[in-house]
C-alpha positions as a Markdown table, in Angstrom:
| # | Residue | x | y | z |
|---|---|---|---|---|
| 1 | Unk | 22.9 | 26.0 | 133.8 |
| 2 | Unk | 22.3 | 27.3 | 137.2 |
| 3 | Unk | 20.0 | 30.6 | 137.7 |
| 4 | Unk | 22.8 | 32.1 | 139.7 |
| 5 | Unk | 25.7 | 32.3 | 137.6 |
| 6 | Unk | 26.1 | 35.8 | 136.3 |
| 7 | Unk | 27.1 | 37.0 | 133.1 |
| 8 | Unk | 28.7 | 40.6 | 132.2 |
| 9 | Unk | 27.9 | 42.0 | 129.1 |
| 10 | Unk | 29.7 | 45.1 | 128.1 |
| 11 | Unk | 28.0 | 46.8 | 125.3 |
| 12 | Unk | 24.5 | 46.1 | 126.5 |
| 13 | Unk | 22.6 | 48.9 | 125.4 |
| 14 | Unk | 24.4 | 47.9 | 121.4 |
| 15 | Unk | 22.3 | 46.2 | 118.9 |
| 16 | Unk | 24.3 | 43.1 | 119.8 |
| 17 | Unk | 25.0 | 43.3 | 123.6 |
| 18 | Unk | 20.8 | 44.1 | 123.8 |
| 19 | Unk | 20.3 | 40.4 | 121.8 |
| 20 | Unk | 22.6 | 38.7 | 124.5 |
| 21 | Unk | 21.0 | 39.9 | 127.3 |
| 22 | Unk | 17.3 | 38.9 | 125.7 |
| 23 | Unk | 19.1 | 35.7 | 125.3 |
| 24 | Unk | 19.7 | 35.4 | 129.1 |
| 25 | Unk | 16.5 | 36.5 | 130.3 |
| 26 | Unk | 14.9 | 33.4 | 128.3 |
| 27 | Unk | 17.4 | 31.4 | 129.7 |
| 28 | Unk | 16.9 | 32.6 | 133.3 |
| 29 | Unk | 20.6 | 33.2 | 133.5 |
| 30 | Unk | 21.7 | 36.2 | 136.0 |
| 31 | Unk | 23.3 | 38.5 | 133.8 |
| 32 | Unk | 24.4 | 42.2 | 134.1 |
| 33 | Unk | 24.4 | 44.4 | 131.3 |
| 34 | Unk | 26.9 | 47.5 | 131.5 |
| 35 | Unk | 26.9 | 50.1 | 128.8 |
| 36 | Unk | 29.5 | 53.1 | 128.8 |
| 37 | Unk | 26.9 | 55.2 | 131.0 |
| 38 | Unk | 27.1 | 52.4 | 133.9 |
| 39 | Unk | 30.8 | 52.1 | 134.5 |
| 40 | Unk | 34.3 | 53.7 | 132.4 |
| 41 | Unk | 35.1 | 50.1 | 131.4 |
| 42 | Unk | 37.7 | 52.0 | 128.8 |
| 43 | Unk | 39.3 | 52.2 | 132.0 |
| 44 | Unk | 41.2 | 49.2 | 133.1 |
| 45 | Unk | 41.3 | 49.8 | 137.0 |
| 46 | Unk | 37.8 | 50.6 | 137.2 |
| 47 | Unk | 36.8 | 47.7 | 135.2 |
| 48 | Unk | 38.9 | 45.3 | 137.2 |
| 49 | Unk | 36.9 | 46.8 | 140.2 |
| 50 | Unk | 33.6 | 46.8 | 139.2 |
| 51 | Unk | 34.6 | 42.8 | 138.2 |
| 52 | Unk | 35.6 | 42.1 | 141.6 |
| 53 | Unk | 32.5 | 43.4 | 143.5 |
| 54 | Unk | 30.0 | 42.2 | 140.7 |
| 55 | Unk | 32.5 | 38.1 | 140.6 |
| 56 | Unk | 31.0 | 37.2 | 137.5 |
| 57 | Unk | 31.5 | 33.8 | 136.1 |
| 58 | Unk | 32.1 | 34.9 | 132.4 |
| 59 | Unk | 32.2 | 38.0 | 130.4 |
| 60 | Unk | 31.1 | 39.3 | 127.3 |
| 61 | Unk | 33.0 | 42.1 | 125.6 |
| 62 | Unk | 30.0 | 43.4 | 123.0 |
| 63 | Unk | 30.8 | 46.9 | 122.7 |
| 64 | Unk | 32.4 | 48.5 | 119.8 |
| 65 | Unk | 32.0 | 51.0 | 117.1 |
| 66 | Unk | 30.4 | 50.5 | 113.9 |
| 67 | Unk | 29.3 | 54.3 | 113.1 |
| 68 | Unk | 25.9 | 55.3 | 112.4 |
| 69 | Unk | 24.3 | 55.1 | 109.9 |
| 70 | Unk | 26.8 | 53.0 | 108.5 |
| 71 | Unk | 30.4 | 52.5 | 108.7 |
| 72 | Unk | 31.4 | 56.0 | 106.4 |
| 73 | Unk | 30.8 | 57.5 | 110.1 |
| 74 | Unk | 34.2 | 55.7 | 111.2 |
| 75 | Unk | 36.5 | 57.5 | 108.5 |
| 76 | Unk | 35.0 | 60.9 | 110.5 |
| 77 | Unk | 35.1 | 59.4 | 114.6 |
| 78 | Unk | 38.5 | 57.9 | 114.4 |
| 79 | Unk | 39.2 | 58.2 | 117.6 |
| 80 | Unk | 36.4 | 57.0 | 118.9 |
| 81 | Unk | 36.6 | 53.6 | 116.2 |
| 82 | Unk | 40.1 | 53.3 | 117.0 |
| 83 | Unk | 39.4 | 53.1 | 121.0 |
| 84 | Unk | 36.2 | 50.8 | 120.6 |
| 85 | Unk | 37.6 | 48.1 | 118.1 |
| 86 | Unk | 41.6 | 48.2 | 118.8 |
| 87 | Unk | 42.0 | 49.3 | 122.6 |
| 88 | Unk | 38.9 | 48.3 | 124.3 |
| 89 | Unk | 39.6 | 44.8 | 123.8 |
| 90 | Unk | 43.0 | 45.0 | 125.1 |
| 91 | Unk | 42.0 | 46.7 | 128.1 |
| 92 | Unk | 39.5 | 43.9 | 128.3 |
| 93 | Unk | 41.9 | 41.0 | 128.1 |
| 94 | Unk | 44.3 | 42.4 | 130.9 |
| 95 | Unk | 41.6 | 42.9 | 133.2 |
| 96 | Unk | 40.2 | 39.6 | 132.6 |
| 97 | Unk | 43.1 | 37.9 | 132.7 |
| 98 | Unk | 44.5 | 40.0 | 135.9 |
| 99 | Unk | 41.6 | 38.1 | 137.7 |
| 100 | Unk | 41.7 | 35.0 | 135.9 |
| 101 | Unk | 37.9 | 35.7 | 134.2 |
| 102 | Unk | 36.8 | 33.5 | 131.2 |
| 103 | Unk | 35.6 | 35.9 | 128.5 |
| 104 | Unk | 34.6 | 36.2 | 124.7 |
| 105 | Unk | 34.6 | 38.7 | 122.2 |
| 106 | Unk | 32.6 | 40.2 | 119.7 |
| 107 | Unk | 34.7 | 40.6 | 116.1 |
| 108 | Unk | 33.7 | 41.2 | 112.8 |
| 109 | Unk | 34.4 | 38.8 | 109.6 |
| 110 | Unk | 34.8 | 42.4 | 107.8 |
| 111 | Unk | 38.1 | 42.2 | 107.9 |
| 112 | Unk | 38.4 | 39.9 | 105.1 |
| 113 | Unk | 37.4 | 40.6 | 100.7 |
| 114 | Unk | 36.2 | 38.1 | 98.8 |
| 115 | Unk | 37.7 | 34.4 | 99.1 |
| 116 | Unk | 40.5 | 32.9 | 99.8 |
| 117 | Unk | 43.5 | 32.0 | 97.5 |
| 118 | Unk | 41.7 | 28.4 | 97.1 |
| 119 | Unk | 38.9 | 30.6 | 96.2 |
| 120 | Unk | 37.0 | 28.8 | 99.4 |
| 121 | Unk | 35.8 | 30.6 | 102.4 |
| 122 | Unk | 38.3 | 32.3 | 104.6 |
| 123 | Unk | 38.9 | 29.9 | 107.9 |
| 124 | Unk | 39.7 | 31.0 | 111.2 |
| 125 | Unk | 43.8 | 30.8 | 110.6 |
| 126 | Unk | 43.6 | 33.0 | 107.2 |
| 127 | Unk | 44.9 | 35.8 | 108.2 |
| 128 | Unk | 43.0 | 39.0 | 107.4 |
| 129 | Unk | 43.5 | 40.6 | 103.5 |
| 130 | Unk | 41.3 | 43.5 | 104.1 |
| 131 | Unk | 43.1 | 46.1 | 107.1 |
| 132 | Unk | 45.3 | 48.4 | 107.6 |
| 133 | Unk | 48.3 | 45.8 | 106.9 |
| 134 | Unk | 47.1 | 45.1 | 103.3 |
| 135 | Unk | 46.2 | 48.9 | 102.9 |
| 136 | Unk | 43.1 | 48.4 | 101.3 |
| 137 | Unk | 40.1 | 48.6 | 104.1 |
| 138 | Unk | 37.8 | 51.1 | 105.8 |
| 139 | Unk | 38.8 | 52.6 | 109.4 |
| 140 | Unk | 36.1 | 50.3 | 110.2 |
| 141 | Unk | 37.4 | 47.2 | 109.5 |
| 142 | Unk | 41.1 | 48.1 | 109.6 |
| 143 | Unk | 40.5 | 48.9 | 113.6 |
| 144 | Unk | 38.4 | 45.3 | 113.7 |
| 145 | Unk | 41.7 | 43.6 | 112.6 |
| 146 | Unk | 43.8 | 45.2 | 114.7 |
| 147 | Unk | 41.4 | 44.3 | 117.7 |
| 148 | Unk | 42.1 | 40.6 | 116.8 |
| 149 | Unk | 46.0 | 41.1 | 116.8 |
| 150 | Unk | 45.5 | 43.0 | 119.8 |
| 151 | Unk | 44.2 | 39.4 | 121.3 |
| 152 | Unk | 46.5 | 37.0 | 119.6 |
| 153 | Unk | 47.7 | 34.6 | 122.1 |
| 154 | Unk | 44.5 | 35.4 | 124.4 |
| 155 | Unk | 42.7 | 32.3 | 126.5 |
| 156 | Unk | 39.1 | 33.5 | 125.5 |
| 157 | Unk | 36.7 | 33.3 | 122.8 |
| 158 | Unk | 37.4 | 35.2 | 119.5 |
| 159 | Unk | 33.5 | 35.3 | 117.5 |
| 160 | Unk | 33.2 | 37.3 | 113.9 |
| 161 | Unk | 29.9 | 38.3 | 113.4 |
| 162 | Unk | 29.1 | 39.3 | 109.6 |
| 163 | Unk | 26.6 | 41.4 | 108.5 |
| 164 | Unk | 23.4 | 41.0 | 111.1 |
| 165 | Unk | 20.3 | 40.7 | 110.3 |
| 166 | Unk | 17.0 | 39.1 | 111.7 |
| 167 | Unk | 12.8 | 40.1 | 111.7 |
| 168 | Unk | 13.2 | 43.4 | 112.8 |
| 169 | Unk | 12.1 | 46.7 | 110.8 |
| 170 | Unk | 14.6 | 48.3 | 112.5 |
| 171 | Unk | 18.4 | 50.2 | 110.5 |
| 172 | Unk | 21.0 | 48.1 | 112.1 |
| 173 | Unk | 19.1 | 45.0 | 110.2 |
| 174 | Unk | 20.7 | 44.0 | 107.2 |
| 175 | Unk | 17.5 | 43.2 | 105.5 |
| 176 | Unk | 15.6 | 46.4 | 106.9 |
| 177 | Unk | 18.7 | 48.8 | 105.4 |
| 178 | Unk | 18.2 | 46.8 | 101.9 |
| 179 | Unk | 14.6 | 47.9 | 102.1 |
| 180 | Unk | 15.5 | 51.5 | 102.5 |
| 181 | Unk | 18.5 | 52.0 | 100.5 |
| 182 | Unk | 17.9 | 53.7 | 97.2 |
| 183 | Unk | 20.2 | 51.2 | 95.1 |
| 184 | Unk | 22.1 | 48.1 | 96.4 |
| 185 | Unk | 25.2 | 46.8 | 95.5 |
| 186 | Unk | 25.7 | 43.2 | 94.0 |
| 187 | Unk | 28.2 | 41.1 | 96.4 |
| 188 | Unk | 28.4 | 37.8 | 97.4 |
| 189 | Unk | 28.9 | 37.8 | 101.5 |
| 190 | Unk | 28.4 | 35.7 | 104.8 |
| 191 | Unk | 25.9 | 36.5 | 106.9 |
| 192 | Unk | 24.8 | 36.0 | 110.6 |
| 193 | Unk | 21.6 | 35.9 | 112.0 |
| 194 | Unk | 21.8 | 37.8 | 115.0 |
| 195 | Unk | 19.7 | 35.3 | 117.5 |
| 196 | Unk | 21.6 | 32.5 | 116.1 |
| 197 | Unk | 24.6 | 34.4 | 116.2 |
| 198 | Unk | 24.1 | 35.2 | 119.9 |
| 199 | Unk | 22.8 | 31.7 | 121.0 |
| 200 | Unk | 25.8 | 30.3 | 119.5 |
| 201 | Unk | 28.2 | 32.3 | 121.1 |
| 202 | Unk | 26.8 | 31.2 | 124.0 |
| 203 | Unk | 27.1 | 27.7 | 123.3 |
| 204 | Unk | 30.8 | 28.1 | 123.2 |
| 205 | Unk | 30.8 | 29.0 | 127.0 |
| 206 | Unk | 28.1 | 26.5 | 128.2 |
| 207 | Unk | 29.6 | 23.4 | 126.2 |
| 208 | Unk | 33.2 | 24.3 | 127.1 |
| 209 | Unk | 34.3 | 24.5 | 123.6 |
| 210 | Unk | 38.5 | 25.5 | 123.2 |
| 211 | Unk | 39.3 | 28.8 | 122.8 |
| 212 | Unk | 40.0 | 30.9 | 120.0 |
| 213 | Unk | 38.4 | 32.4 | 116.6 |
| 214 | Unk | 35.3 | 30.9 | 115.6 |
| 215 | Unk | 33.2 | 32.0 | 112.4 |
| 216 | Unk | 29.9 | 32.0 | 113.4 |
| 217 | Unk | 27.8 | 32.8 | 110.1 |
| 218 | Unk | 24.8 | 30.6 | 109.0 |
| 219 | Unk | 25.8 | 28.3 | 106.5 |
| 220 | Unk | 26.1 | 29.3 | 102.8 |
| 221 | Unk | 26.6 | 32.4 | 101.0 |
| 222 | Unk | 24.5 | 34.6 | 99.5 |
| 223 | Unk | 24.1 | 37.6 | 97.3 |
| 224 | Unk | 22.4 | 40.6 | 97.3 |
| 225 | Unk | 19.7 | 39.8 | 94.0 |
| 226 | Unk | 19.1 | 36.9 | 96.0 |
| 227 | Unk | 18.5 | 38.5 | 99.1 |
| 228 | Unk | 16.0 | 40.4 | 97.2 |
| 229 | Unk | 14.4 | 37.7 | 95.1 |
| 230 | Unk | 13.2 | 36.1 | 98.3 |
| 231 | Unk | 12.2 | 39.4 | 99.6 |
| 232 | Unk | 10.2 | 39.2 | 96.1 |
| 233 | Unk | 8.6 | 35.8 | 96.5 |
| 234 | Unk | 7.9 | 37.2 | 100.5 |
| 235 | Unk | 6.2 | 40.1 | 98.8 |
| 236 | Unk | 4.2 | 38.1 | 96.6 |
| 237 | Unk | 2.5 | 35.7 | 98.9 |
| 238 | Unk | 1.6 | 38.3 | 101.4 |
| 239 | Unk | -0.6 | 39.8 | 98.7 |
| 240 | Unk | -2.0 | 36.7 | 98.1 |
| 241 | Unk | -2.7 | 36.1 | 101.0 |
| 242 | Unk | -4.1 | 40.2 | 101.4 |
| 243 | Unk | -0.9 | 41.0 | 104.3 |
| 244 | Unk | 0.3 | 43.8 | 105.0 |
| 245 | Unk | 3.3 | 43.9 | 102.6 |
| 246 | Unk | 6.5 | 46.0 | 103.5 |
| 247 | Unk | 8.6 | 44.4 | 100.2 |
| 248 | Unk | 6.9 | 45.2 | 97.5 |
| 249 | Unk | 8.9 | 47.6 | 96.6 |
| 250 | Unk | 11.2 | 48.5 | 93.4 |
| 251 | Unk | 15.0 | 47.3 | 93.6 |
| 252 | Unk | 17.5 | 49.0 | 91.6 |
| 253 | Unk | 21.6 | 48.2 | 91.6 |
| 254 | Unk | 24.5 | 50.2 | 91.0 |
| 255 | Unk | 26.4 | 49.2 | 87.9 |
| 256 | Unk | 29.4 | 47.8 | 89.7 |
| 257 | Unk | 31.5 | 48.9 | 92.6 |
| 258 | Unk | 33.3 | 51.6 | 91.4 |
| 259 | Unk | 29.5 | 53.0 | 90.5 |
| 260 | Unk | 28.8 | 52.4 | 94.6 |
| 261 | Unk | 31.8 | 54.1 | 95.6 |
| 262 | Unk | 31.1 | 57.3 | 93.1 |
| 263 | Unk | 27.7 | 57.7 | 94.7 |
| 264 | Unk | 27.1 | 55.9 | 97.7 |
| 265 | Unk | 30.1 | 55.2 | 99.4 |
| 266 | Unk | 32.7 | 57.1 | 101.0 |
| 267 | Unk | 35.4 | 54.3 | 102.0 |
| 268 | Unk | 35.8 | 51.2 | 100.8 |
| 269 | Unk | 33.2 | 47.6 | 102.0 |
| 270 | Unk | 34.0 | 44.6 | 103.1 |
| 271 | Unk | 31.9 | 41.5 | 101.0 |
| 272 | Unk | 33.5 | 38.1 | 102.2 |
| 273 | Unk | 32.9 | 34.4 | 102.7 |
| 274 | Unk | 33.6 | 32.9 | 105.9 |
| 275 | Unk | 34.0 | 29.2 | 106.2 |
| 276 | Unk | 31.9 | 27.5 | 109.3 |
| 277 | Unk | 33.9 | 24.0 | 109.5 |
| 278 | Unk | 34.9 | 25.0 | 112.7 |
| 279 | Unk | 31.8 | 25.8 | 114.1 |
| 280 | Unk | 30.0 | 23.1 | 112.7 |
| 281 | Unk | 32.8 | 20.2 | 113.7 |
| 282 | Unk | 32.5 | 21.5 | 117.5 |
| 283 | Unk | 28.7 | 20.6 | 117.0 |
| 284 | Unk | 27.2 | 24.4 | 116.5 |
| 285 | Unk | 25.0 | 24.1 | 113.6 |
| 286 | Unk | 23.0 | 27.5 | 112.8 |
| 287 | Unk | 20.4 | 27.8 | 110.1 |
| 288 | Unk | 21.2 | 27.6 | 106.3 |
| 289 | Unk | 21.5 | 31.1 | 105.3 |
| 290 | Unk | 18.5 | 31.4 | 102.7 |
| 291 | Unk | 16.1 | 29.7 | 105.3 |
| 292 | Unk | 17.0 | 31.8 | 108.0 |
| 293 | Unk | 16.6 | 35.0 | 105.8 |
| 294 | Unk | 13.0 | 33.3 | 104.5 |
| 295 | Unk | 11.9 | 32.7 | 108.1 |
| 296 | Unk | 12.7 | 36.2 | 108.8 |
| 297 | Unk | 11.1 | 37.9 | 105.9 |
| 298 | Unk | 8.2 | 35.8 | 107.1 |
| 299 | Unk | 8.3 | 37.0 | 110.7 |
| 300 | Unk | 8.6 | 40.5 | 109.7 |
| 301 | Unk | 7.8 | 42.7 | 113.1 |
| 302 | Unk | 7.7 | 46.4 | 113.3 |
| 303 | Unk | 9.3 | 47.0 | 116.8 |
């Protein structure tokens, strides 16, 4: 790939659109990162501008809203979840396509529950069972969906992350917000790596791959007492081995959902399986979800 083909990333400063620049940097790829701060790109003129001056070669639409700390935050900033998730990426595709730009974009396998009616993991062509449509979902993930239907028909890339996580003490982690929470709820989900996540994307681009929706979860499911059985068996051999030891640590559950939702919880989550064939047929293969968790319990940094 040559050094001077330059990348936008919307979103930059995101926990996301922050791993996709790193990405570039190893790669020596010239890439500009915009956040909200940097240019109105809720604005579709101004984003068509700034894309004209700046003539990059592909785009990156990372930004969103995922409330903070968690997604509860969205049932209270509607407005602001219904603008990042729904309109942004509309606004996105007509500028892109008003100058003929390649792009991607950053979804979210939250809008699916469960499996499918085969009870096997939900495919790219499902359609979604947990939104606004099936009237069942958080504002979170009911805006996600509608930011897909929103690009139905699009020429660009359509990638649903699920459920980060990665080596990093840090509270959008997955695995750091398991360590913190006071009790966890038992589902089975997908998951993504957020490196892998964000190096696969990429590969989409640089190999030329079709557009469309592509699942881009490591393979294999897993659940939450097995998420913390390994975080267990990680606690156990750094005190073998006299580490520092940031798992050792007593894990309680809730007694079921409706438990989670009485104490924890003020709108309803997503826990889903996502089915990779795609992915993997178009020669993307990420890391088997419980050796990608191991490897980062392992590689535990505190930023």
């Amino acid at each position: 790939m040559s050094k001077n083909r330059k990348i936008v990333v919307l979103g930059s400063t995101g926990y996301v659109g922050g791993k996709f620049l790193n990405l570039f940097e190893e790669k020596g790829i010239d890439c500009v990162g915009l956040s909200r701060r940097d240019v109105n790109y809720e604005d579709r003129d101004t984003l068509i501008s700034f894309l004209k001056d700046a003539r990059p070669t592909f785009l990156i639409n990372a930004a969103g809203f995922t409330g903070k700390p968690n997604v509860d935050a969205c049932e209270i900033y509607k407005s602001d979840t219904l603008m990042g998730n729904a309109v942004l990426p509309g606004i996105v595709r007509s500028a892109c396509e008003a100058i003929n730009l390649p792009w991607g974009h950053v979804s979210s396998g939250c809008i699916f529950t469960g499996r499918n009616d085969k009870g096997d993991g939900f495919n790219e062509s499902d359609p979604a069972n947990f939104s606004f449509r099936t009237d069942n979902c958080s504002f979170y993930s009911g805006t996600k969906a509608l930011g897909e239907e929103v690009l139905s028909g699009a020429e660009c890339f359509i990638w649903r992350l699920r459920i980060p996580f990665n080596n990093e003490a840090i509270p959008r982690n997955y695995l750091y917000k398991l360590l913190n929470y006071n009790s966890l709820l038992e589902a089975e989900n997908s998951i993504s790596h957020l490196e892998e996540f964000v190096s696969a994307c990429w590969e989409c681009w640089s190999r030329r791959l079709p557009f469309g929706v592509y699942n881009v979860t490591n393979p294999g499911t897993v659940t939450t007492r097995e998420v913390v059985k390994l975080m267990q068996e990680e606690s156990r051999r750094r005190k073998e081995l006299g580490l520092e030891d940031p798992f050792g640590k007593e894990y309680t559950f809730f007694e079921d959902e409706d438990d989670f939702m009485a104490k924890a919880a003020k709108t309803p989550r997503s826990n889903c399986v996502l089915d990779t064939t795609k992915l993997e047929q178009a020669g993307i293969k990420l890391t088997p979800v419980r050796e990608a968790i191991q490897k980062s319990l392992q590689e535990w940094t505190t930023i």
